Tab-separated table of C-alpha atoms in Angstrom:
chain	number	residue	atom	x	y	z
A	1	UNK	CA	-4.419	-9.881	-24.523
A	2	UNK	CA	-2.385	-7.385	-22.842
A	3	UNK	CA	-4.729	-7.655	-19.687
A	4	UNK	CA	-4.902	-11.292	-19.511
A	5	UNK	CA	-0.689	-10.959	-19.404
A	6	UNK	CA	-0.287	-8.667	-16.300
A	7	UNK	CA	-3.059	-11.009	-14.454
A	8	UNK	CA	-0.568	-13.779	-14.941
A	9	UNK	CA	2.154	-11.395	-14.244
A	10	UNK	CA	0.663	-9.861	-11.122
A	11	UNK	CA	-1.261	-13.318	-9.842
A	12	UNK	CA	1.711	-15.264	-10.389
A	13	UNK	CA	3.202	-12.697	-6.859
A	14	UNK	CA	0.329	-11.662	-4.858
A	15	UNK	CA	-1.354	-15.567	-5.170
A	16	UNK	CA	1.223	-16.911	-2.816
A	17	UNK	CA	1.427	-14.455	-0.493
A	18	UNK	CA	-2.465	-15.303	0.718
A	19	UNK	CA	-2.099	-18.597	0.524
A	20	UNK	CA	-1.521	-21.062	3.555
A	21	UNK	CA	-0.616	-24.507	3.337
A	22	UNK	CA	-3.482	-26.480	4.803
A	23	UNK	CA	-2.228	-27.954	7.564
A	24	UNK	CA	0.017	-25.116	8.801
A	25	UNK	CA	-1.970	-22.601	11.258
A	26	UNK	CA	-1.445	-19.490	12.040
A	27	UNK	CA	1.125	-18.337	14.522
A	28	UNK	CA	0.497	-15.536	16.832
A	29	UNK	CA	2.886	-12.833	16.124
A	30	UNK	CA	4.713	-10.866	18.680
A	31	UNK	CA	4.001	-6.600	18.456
A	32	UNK	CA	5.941	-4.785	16.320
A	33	UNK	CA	6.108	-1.051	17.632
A	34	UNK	CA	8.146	0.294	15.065
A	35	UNK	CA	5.131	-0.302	12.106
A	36	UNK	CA	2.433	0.860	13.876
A	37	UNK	CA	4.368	3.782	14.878
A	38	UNK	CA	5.177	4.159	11.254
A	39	UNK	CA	1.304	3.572	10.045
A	40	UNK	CA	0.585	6.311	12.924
A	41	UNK	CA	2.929	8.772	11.720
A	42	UNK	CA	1.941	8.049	7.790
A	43	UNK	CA	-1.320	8.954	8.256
A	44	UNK	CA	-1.022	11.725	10.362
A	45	UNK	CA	1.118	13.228	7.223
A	46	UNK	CA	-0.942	12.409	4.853
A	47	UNK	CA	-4.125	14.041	7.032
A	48	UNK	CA	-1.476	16.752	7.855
A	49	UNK	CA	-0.808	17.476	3.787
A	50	UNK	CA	-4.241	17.376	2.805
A	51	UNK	CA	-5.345	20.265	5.296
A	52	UNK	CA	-2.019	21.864	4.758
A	53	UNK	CA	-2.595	22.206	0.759
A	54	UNK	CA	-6.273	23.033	1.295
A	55	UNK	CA	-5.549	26.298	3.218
A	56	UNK	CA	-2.535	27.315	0.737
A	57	UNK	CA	-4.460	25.896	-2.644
A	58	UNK	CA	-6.503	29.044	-2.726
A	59	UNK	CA	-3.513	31.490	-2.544
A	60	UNK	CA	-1.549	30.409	-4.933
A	61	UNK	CA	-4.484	28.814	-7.215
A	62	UNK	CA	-3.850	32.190	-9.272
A	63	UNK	CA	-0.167	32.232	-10.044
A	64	UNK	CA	-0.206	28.792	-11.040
A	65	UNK	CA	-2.824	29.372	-13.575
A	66	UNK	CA	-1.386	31.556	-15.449
């Protein structure tokens, strides 16, 4: 029962952001810099974390275990 809520929760505000009215058509949308500069720099943290924590996981993999 609990499931079958949060569907309706959650449905009821992703639904309409997919959906398109049938006559309206899609407008070509100018370039936004500034968000693919932030995707860019997002993912280059996220690569740049995941190495990071791999080379300094096995020195401190001792301390924290105790």
């Amino acid at each position: 029962m609990n499931t079958v809520a949060s569907l309706f929760y959650y449905l009821r505000w992703i639904a309409p952001a997919f959906r398109r009215p049938a006559d309206d058509k899609p407008k070509p949308g100018r370039p936004r810099p500034f968000a693919a500069a932030a995707a860019v720099l997002a993912a280059g943290c996220v690569l740049a974390l995941g190495v990071g924590l791999g080379a300094v996981a096995p020195l401190v993999e001792g301390t924290l275990a105790r």
